[in-house]
Short mmCIF file of C-alpha atoms in Angstrom, two decimals:
data_model
loop_
_atom_site.label_atom_id
_atom_site.label_comp_id
_atom_site.label_asym_id
_atom_site.label_seq_id
_atom_site.Cartn_x
_atom_site.Cartn_y
_atom_site.Cartn_z
CA MET A 1 8.03 -0.94 29.98
CA ALA A 2 10.40 2.12 30.70
CA THR A 3 13.11 -0.31 32.49
CA SER A 4 12.52 -2.74 29.63
CA GLY A 5 12.43 0.09 27.01
CA LEU A 6 15.65 0.99 28.59
CA GLN A 7 17.59 -2.10 28.46
CA HIS A 8 17.17 -2.06 24.78
CA VAL A 9 18.43 1.57 24.42
CA ALA A 10 21.74 0.58 26.65
CA ALA A 11 21.96 -2.68 24.12
CA MET A 12 22.29 -0.90 21.19
CA TYR A 13 23.98 2.20 22.75
CA ALA A 14 27.42 2.13 21.67
CA GLY A 15 26.53 0.51 17.91
CA VAL A 16 24.35 4.00 17.62
CA VAL A 17 27.20 6.61 18.57
CA ALA A 18 30.23 4.31 17.25
CA PRO A 19 29.04 5.41 13.54
CA PRO A 20 28.90 9.30 14.01
CA LEU A 21 32.62 9.01 15.86
CA ILE A 22 34.07 7.57 13.11
CA VAL A 23 33.11 9.94 10.31
CA GLY A 24 33.06 13.08 12.27
CA ALA A 25 36.53 12.33 13.63
CA ALA A 26 37.80 11.69 9.65
CA VAL A 27 36.03 14.72 8.63
CA GLY A 28 37.67 16.70 11.87
CA LEU A 29 34.75 18.16 13.53
CA SER A 30 35.52 19.20 16.94
CA GLY A 31 34.35 18.11 20.37
CA THR A 32 30.99 20.50 20.13
CA GLU A 33 30.40 19.78 16.34
CA LEU A 34 30.81 15.85 17.28
CA THR A 35 28.40 15.74 20.60
CA PHE A 36 25.80 17.39 17.42
CA LEU A 37 26.43 14.66 15.02
CA THR A 38 25.94 12.09 17.72
CA GLY A 39 23.13 13.33 18.98
CA ALA A 40 21.58 14.09 15.96
CA CYS A 41 22.13 9.88 15.10
CA LEU A 42 20.53 9.17 18.04
CA PHE A 43 17.34 11.66 17.59
CA THR A 44 17.00 9.98 13.91
CA ALA A 45 17.39 5.98 15.39
CA GLY A 46 14.39 7.51 17.07
CA LEU A 47 12.36 8.34 14.91
CA ALA A 48 13.37 5.43 12.66
CA THR A 49 12.57 3.07 15.80
CA PHE A 50 8.93 4.71 15.57
CA LEU A 51 8.53 3.93 12.30
CA GLN A 52 9.05 0.18 12.52
CA THR A 53 7.30 -0.12 16.05
CA LEU A 54 4.10 1.99 15.57
CA GLY A 55 4.40 2.12 11.49
CA ILE A 56 1.83 4.74 9.99
CA TRP A 57 0.13 3.06 6.60
CA LYS A 58 2.04 0.25 4.80
CA ILE A 59 5.34 1.07 6.37
CA GLY A 60 6.49 -0.25 9.45
CA ALA A 61 7.04 -3.98 10.30
CA ARG A 62 5.53 -3.39 13.80
CA LEU A 63 7.38 -5.61 15.22
CA PRO A 64 9.91 -5.42 18.34
CA PHE A 65 12.58 -3.89 16.35
CA VAL A 66 14.74 -1.27 16.65
CA ASN A 67 16.40 0.53 14.39
CA GLY A 68 19.86 2.85 14.19
CA VAL A 69 23.12 3.94 12.31
CA THR A 70 24.06 1.20 10.47
CA PHE A 71 27.87 -0.07 10.54
CA ALA A 72 27.75 -0.99 6.49
CA GLY A 73 27.77 2.39 5.85
CA VAL A 74 31.19 3.64 8.35
CA ALA A 75 33.59 2.38 5.55
CA PRO A 76 31.98 3.73 2.09
CA MET A 77 31.70 6.93 4.36
CA THR A 78 34.99 7.25 5.50
CA ALA A 79 36.43 7.10 1.84
CA VAL A 80 34.41 9.55 0.60
CA VAL A 81 35.16 12.07 3.34
CA ALA A 82 39.33 10.86 1.92
CA ALA A 83 38.21 11.27 -1.61
CA THR A 84 36.59 15.11 -0.94
CA LYS A 85 39.50 17.72 -0.63
CA ASP A 86 37.37 20.22 1.39
CA LYS A 87 36.13 18.46 4.31
CA SER A 88 33.31 20.75 4.81
CA ASP A 89 31.54 19.55 2.17
CA ALA A 90 32.11 15.52 3.26
CA LEU A 91 28.86 15.39 4.87
CA PRO A 92 27.07 17.30 2.67
CA ILE A 93 27.78 14.88 -0.23
CA ILE A 94 27.02 11.66 2.72
CA PHE A 95 23.94 13.19 3.20
CA GLY A 96 22.64 13.64 -0.19
CA ALA A 97 24.62 10.19 -1.03
CA VAL A 98 21.86 8.76 1.87
CA ILE A 99 18.84 10.70 0.66
CA VAL A 100 18.62 9.26 -2.92
CA ALA A 101 19.65 5.79 -1.77
CA GLY A 102 17.05 6.07 0.96
CA VAL A 103 14.26 7.17 -1.53
CA LEU A 104 15.64 3.97 -3.84
CA GLY A 105 15.25 1.84 -1.59
CA PHE A 106 11.48 2.60 -0.50
CA LEU A 107 10.42 2.19 -4.48
CA ALA A 108 12.34 -0.93 -4.57
CA ALA A 109 11.24 -2.65 -1.11
CA PRO A 110 8.15 -4.04 -2.65
CA ILE A 111 10.22 -5.68 -4.99
CA PHE A 112 13.39 -6.66 -2.78
CA CYS A 113 11.36 -8.60 -0.53
CA LYS A 114 10.63 -11.23 -3.49
CA ALA A 115 14.17 -11.27 -4.56
CA ILE A 116 15.74 -12.12 -1.10
CA ARG A 117 16.32 -16.11 -2.60
CA PHE A 118 19.53 -14.19 -4.48
CA PHE A 119 20.95 -12.81 -0.98
CA PRO A 120 21.96 -16.01 0.85
CA PRO A 121 23.60 -17.02 3.71
CA VAL A 122 26.81 -17.32 1.29
CA VAL A 123 26.23 -13.53 0.57
CA THR A 124 25.38 -12.07 3.66
CA GLY A 125 27.74 -13.61 5.68
CA THR A 126 30.62 -12.77 3.50
CA VAL A 127 29.17 -9.18 3.69
CA ILE A 128 28.59 -9.09 7.43
CA THR A 129 32.17 -10.28 7.92
CA LEU A 130 33.83 -7.85 5.92
CA ILE A 131 31.46 -5.23 7.81
CA GLY A 132 33.40 -6.30 11.30
CA VAL A 133 36.81 -6.50 9.35
CA SER A 134 36.69 -2.81 7.51
CA LEU A 135 35.75 -1.71 10.86
CA LEU A 136 39.16 -2.90 13.00
CA PRO A 137 41.62 -0.39 12.05
CA VAL A 138 39.62 2.49 13.23
CA SER A 139 39.72 0.74 16.66
CA PHE A 140 43.18 0.43 16.18
CA GLY A 141 43.95 3.80 15.35
CA TRP A 142 41.39 5.15 18.63
CA ALA A 143 43.94 2.75 20.77
CA GLN A 144 46.85 4.81 20.13
CA GLY A 145 45.19 8.15 20.32
CA PRO A 146 43.40 10.89 18.58
CA ASN A 147 46.50 12.51 17.01
CA PRO A 148 48.57 11.27 14.49
CA ALA A 149 50.80 13.91 14.78
CA ALA A 150 51.40 13.67 18.72
CA HIS A 151 54.59 12.58 20.13
CA GLU A 152 52.23 10.30 22.78
CA TYR A 153 50.26 8.64 19.94
CA GLY A 154 51.13 4.83 20.00
CA SER A 155 52.34 5.13 23.50
CA ALA A 156 52.38 2.36 26.49
CA THR A 157 49.89 4.55 28.31
CA ASN A 158 47.24 4.73 25.41
CA LEU A 159 47.60 1.23 24.36
CA THR A 160 47.76 0.44 28.28
CA LEU A 161 43.92 2.06 28.39
CA ALA A 162 42.97 0.65 25.77
CA GLY A 163 43.91 -3.13 26.78
CA THR A 164 42.66 -2.54 30.13
CA THR A 165 39.12 -1.42 28.72
CA LEU A 166 39.26 -4.38 26.52
CA VAL A 167 40.05 -6.77 29.43
CA ILE A 168 37.17 -5.12 31.69
CA VAL A 169 34.29 -5.96 28.73
CA LEU A 170 36.09 -9.46 28.40
CA LEU A 171 35.55 -9.86 32.29
CA LEU A 172 32.07 -8.44 32.35
CA ARG A 173 30.96 -10.67 29.35
CA ARG A 174 32.00 -13.63 31.35
CA PHE A 175 31.26 -13.20 34.87
CA THR A 176 27.74 -11.51 34.75
CA ARG A 177 24.54 -12.20 33.39
CA GLY A 178 21.25 -10.41 31.85
CA PHE A 179 21.00 -7.05 31.56
CA VAL A 180 24.60 -6.38 33.08
CA LYS A 181 26.34 -8.93 30.19
CA GLN A 182 24.02 -7.00 27.25
CA ILE A 183 25.38 -3.41 28.46
CA ALA A 184 29.50 -5.08 28.71
CA VAL A 185 30.49 -2.64 26.18
CA LEU A 186 28.91 0.43 27.69
CA LEU A 187 30.22 -0.32 31.50
CA GLY A 188 33.45 -0.59 29.82
CA LEU A 189 33.94 2.68 28.44
CA ILE A 190 32.67 3.95 31.68
CA ALA A 191 35.18 2.17 34.00
CA GLY A 192 38.22 3.37 30.96
CA THR A 193 37.09 6.99 31.22
CA VAL A 194 37.33 6.65 34.71
CA ILE A 195 40.72 5.11 34.45
CA ALA A 196 41.89 7.09 32.16
CA ILE A 197 41.10 10.30 34.14
CA PRO A 198 44.67 10.43 36.79
CA PHE A 199 46.34 10.27 33.31
CA GLY A 200 45.17 13.22 31.69
CA VAL A 201 43.38 11.87 28.86
CA THR A 202 40.15 12.64 29.62
CA ASP A 203 38.52 15.75 29.01
CA PHE A 204 35.34 17.12 30.52
CA GLY A 205 35.14 20.45 28.04
CA PRO A 206 32.48 18.73 25.65
CA VAL A 207 29.55 18.63 28.56
CA ALA A 208 30.53 21.76 29.98
CA ASP A 209 30.27 23.41 26.49
CA ALA A 210 27.29 21.45 25.48
CA GLN A 211 23.25 22.38 26.15
CA VAL A 212 20.95 20.53 28.55
CA VAL A 213 18.24 21.14 25.73
CA GLY A 214 18.56 20.92 21.98
CA PHE A 215 17.14 20.19 18.61
CA PRO A 216 19.17 19.07 15.20
CA THR A 217 18.94 21.80 13.60
CA PRO A 218 18.01 20.75 9.81
CA PHE A 219 20.98 20.75 7.42
CA HIS A 220 23.24 21.79 9.92
CA PHE A 221 26.36 21.24 8.37
CA GLY A 222 24.86 22.34 4.72
CA ALA A 223 22.70 21.52 2.43
CA PRO A 224 23.16 18.32 0.68
CA GLN A 225 24.87 17.62 -2.60
CA PHE A 226 24.75 15.37 -4.88
CA GLN A 227 27.97 13.21 -6.47
CA VAL A 228 26.83 10.15 -8.36
CA ALA A 229 30.41 7.65 -7.46
CA ALA A 230 28.84 8.98 -3.69
CA ILE A 231 25.42 7.88 -4.76
CA LEU A 232 26.46 4.49 -6.35
CA SER A 233 28.48 3.69 -2.95
CA MET A 234 25.90 4.22 -0.50
CA CYS A 235 22.95 2.12 -2.64
CA VAL A 236 25.58 -1.07 -2.40
CA VAL A 237 25.02 0.09 1.20
CA MET A 238 21.29 0.52 1.23
CA VAL A 239 20.81 -3.19 -0.61
CA VAL A 240 23.34 -4.93 2.04
CA SER A 241 20.95 -2.94 4.84
CA MET A 242 17.95 -4.65 3.73
CA THR A 243 19.35 -7.69 2.92
CA GLU A 244 20.35 -7.66 6.80
CA SER A 245 16.90 -6.21 7.82
CA THR A 246 14.98 -8.63 6.08
CA ALA A 247 17.03 -11.68 7.32
CA ASP A 248 16.53 -9.79 11.07
CA MET A 249 12.45 -9.71 10.17
CA LEU A 250 12.32 -13.17 9.61
CA ALA A 251 14.31 -14.32 12.65
CA LEU A 252 12.28 -11.92 14.84
CA GLY A 253 9.05 -13.03 13.15
CA GLU A 254 9.63 -16.78 14.35
CA ILE A 255 10.83 -15.06 18.16
CA VAL A 256 7.43 -13.24 18.50
CA GLU A 257 5.99 -16.40 16.89
CA ARG A 258 4.19 -13.72 13.82
CA PRO A 259 6.12 -15.08 10.96
CA ALA A 260 6.84 -12.53 8.95
CA ASN A 261 5.40 -12.93 4.92
CA GLU A 262 6.20 -10.64 2.32
CA LYS A 263 3.59 -8.14 3.30
CA THR A 264 5.37 -7.64 6.49
CA ILE A 265 8.69 -7.64 4.99
CA ALA A 266 7.95 -4.71 1.93
CA ALA A 267 6.12 -2.96 4.63
CA GLY A 268 9.37 -3.02 7.61
CA LEU A 269 11.61 -2.01 4.46
CA ARG A 270 9.42 0.77 3.25
CA ALA A 271 10.56 2.03 7.22
CA ASP A 272 13.89 1.17 7.22
CA THR A 273 14.71 3.22 3.65
CA LEU A 274 11.95 5.85 4.44
CA GLY A 275 14.13 6.17 7.86
CA SER A 276 16.96 6.26 6.07
CA ALA A 277 15.49 9.25 3.67
CA LEU A 278 14.56 11.43 5.84
CA SER A 279 17.69 10.74 8.45
CA PRO A 280 19.97 13.49 6.81
CA LEU A 281 17.46 16.25 7.21
CA PHE A 282 18.19 16.09 10.85
CA ASN A 283 22.05 15.22 10.19
CA GLY A 284 21.90 11.30 10.36
CA PHE A 285 22.89 8.57 8.77
CA MET A 286 21.77 5.70 6.82
CA CYS A 287 19.60 3.20 9.23
CA SER A 288 18.96 -0.40 9.88
CA ALA A 289 18.00 -3.44 12.37
CA PHE A 290 19.80 -3.60 15.37
CA ALA A 291 20.35 -7.45 15.43
CA GLN A 292 21.80 -7.15 19.29
CA ASN A 293 18.25 -6.51 20.17
CA ILE A 294 16.47 -9.00 18.68
CA GLY A 295 18.65 -11.14 20.70
CA LEU A 296 17.46 -9.33 23.71
CA VAL A 297 14.18 -10.36 22.60
CA ALA A 298 14.89 -13.79 22.41
CA MET A 299 16.70 -13.43 25.82
CA THR A 300 14.13 -11.33 27.49
CA ARG A 301 10.53 -13.02 26.71
CA ILE A 302 9.59 -9.69 26.31
CA ARG A 303 8.17 -9.38 22.83
CA SER A 304 6.14 -6.26 23.06
CA ARG A 305 6.56 -3.40 19.89
CA PHE A 306 5.26 -0.61 22.20
CA VAL A 307 8.04 -1.62 24.89
CA VAL A 308 10.91 -1.24 22.07
CA ALA A 309 9.01 2.23 20.85
CA PHE A 310 9.02 3.48 24.69
CA GLY A 311 13.34 2.49 23.61
CA GLY A 312 12.77 4.80 20.82
CA GLY A 313 11.67 7.50 22.94
CA PHE A 314 14.56 7.64 25.02
CA LEU A 315 16.76 7.73 22.18
CA VAL A 316 14.87 10.77 20.79
CA LEU A 317 14.95 12.45 24.23
CA MET A 318 18.85 11.43 23.94
CA GLY A 319 19.03 13.15 20.73
CA LEU A 320 16.91 16.43 22.28
CA CYS A 321 19.53 16.73 25.09
CA PRO A 322 23.00 17.78 23.84
CA MET A 323 24.78 17.16 27.47
CA ALA A 324 23.66 13.63 27.44
CA ALA A 325 25.14 12.86 23.67
CA SER A 326 28.18 14.88 25.02
CA LEU A 327 29.10 12.33 27.35
CA ILE A 328 29.91 10.13 24.61
CA ALA A 329 32.76 12.63 23.57
CA VAL A 330 34.18 12.53 26.93
CA VAL A 331 35.50 8.78 26.24
CA PRO A 332 38.90 8.71 25.19
CA ARG A 333 40.31 7.55 22.25
CA PRO A 334 42.36 4.66 23.63
CA VAL A 335 39.06 3.55 25.86
CA LEU A 336 37.01 3.60 22.66
CA GLY A 337 39.82 1.53 20.96
CA GLY A 338 39.72 -0.91 23.59
CA ALA A 339 35.93 -1.55 23.65
CA GLY A 340 36.00 -1.09 19.61
CA VAL A 341 37.78 -4.19 18.97
CA VAL A 342 34.76 -6.24 20.89
CA LEU A 343 32.08 -4.43 19.38
CA PHE A 344 34.14 -4.30 15.36
CA GLY A 345 35.26 -7.28 16.40
CA SER A 346 31.65 -9.34 17.21
CA VAL A 347 30.26 -7.71 13.80
CA ALA A 348 32.81 -9.88 11.94
CA ALA A 349 32.53 -13.22 14.44
CA SER A 350 28.38 -12.74 13.76
CA GLY A 351 29.49 -13.18 9.64
CA ILE A 352 31.60 -15.80 10.56
CA GLN A 353 28.97 -17.87 12.17
CA THR A 354 26.47 -16.92 9.36
CA LEU A 355 29.07 -18.34 6.86
CA ALA A 356 29.11 -21.60 8.97
CA ARG A 357 25.30 -22.33 8.39
CA ALA A 358 25.85 -20.73 4.17
CA GLY A 359 26.88 -24.75 3.29
CA LEU A 360 30.13 -24.09 2.96
CA ASP A 361 30.91 -27.57 2.21
CA LYS A 362 29.91 -26.85 -1.77
CA ASP A 363 33.21 -25.81 -3.38
CA ASN A 364 30.87 -23.06 -5.54
CA ASN A 365 30.10 -21.43 -2.01
CA VAL A 366 34.11 -21.93 -1.19
CA LEU A 367 35.17 -20.00 -4.19
CA ILE A 368 32.28 -17.38 -3.70
CA VAL A 369 33.39 -16.77 -0.15
CA ALA A 370 37.14 -16.37 -0.86
CA VAL A 371 37.45 -14.18 -3.91
CA SER A 372 34.67 -11.43 -2.44
CA ILE A 373 36.65 -11.48 1.08
CA ALA A 374 39.73 -11.12 -1.09
CA VAL A 375 38.14 -8.33 -3.58
CA GLY A 376 36.85 -6.41 -0.30
CA ILE A 377 40.00 -6.55 2.34
CA ILE A 378 42.31 -4.86 -0.64
CA PRO A 379 41.67 -1.53 0.26
CA ILE A 380 42.47 -2.09 3.72
CA THR A 381 45.50 -4.76 2.79
CA ALA A 382 46.65 -2.51 0.56
CA PRO A 383 45.39 1.25 0.59
CA ASN A 384 46.58 2.62 -3.02
CA PHE A 385 45.61 -0.54 -4.82
CA TYR A 386 43.36 1.64 -6.97
CA HIS A 387 45.49 4.68 -6.86
CA ALA A 388 45.52 5.15 -10.49
CA PHE A 389 41.70 5.41 -11.10
CA PRO A 390 39.64 8.72 -10.92
CA GLU A 391 38.98 10.25 -7.41
CA THR A 392 34.76 9.54 -8.05
CA ALA A 393 35.71 5.87 -8.78
CA ARG A 394 38.03 5.48 -5.70
CA ILE A 395 34.58 6.24 -3.35
CA VAL A 396 33.16 3.37 -4.32
CA LEU A 397 36.55 1.15 -5.27
CA ASP A 398 37.90 2.56 -1.34
CA SER A 399 35.02 0.93 0.48
CA GLY A 400 36.01 -3.18 0.59
CA ILE A 401 32.50 -3.32 1.88
CA SER A 402 30.89 -1.89 -1.22
CA THR A 403 32.90 -4.45 -3.57
CA GLY A 404 32.90 -7.07 -1.74
CA CYS A 405 29.39 -7.15 -1.90
CA VAL A 406 29.15 -6.59 -5.37
CA ALA A 407 31.86 -9.85 -5.87
CA ALA A 408 29.21 -11.57 -3.61
CA VAL A 409 26.01 -11.29 -5.26
CA LEU A 410 27.78 -11.66 -8.94
CA LEU A 411 29.53 -14.60 -7.74
CA ASN A 412 26.76 -16.07 -6.28
CA PHE A 413 24.25 -15.65 -9.75
CA VAL A 414 27.21 -17.02 -11.51
CA PHE A 415 27.75 -20.07 -9.68
CA ASN A 416 24.18 -21.12 -8.07
CA HIS A 417 21.64 -19.76 -10.44
CA LEU A 418 23.31 -18.67 -13.78
CA GLY A 419 22.15 -21.51 -16.62
CA ARG A 420 20.03 -23.64 -14.15
CA PRO A 421 16.32 -24.51 -14.96
CA GLY A 422 15.37 -23.37 -12.31
CA LEU A 423 16.38 -21.57 -8.66
CA VAL A 424 18.83 -23.30 -6.65
CA ASP A 425 16.81 -25.41 -3.67
CA ALA A 426 15.33 -23.93 -0.62
CA GLN A 427 18.31 -22.30 2.05
CA ASP A 428 17.66 -21.30 5.76
CA VAL A 429 17.49 -18.21 5.75
CA THR A 430 19.03 -17.54 9.11
CA HIS A 431 19.44 -14.23 11.66
CA PRO A 432 22.84 -12.33 10.73
CA MET A 433 24.07 -12.25 14.26
CA GLU A 434 22.48 -15.60 15.66
CA ALA A 435 23.64 -18.32 14.26
CA GLY A 436 21.99 -21.65 14.47
CA GLU A 437 18.26 -20.60 14.26
CA GLU A 438 16.28 -22.10 10.87
CA ILE A 439 13.85 -20.39 9.83
CA ALA A 440 11.96 -22.08 7.00
CA VAL A 441 10.97 -20.06 3.90
CA ALA A 442 8.23 -20.79 1.61
CA ARG A 443 9.19 -20.61 -2.01
#
């Protein structure tokens, strides 16, 4: 049970620590504070996993379901940071928005599980693709170095380290199997860090300064602040997160031969949203399902929810050990950039896999994807496109994930639902990270 639980942690560790690294770097946190934020996200991911696997009352799907910080919130959170003049207020504003979005999501869970038909693969695939595309520029920035003002930013050394890490990850994915293949990104980060030591870009200061035992002090970065634009942005992310979690529960239910009904989905969504609402109390971000762990369940055929709960226990322990959390702060940014190309690119590829099953032979669906992706990449390709809008509105508009999601949902409603006597024909709801799995949905 311990080794199987640890394997789940290894498969999702890089995905958990990436969001706090991105947001923390945007805020300008020190190495010590970045370590604290990373540990807090590990701790809250463990608590959210407990809620899903063990459950209390009507909360928790009670499936082998791993929860952690959702990638969908990264771009909106960095948009909040960019729009906040005093960066010390950025994290409290984000935490306040996540709390409100979590509470609203918890209340809406019983209704949302009935409305999932309005979020078919053409919508979820578009949004997941935009998540990956929106995050890729972050990995490109990491590959160049930590400080754009430094003379070595974008140097041949930094780019070589990033390229070497990328090659190591690819070789591990190509020529290894099983457990080693699952943790290829983690092994790539370790190897890249070791290779970077002779170049003088590896800083072990965060580990030396970290304590062995610690606790994520509630509201360490300040009391939550509630800003309307940030709340709206995170509510959009919550809808995306709930949509992905629903698809994950449907897929996981088939894998463990316990099909997820509306009651199971509602309980799972309550765990997701409650975990997200409580996460900011301990300085964590919005939580959602980790789809790569569903693939791990299918591969290992170990279907016990208690094994995954054991993995959640490991996450909690890592969150309570600042020294363990500080290890990721040691990894040089160029090394993170090389691994990030695989990590974030895989998210985009997963969205494309879902779109491949979304009925793109229909003109309506092609238009939905085309326009939604175009709207979603505006903040990436033309960062100043919305410069004439108020700063509060730009928190939402500068997030390609938020605008792309809204566009996809509205266009899908107009083209595939509006004006018809009934809903569109039944469509397969596919697991967003695993193409090729058909799941019959009762209508």
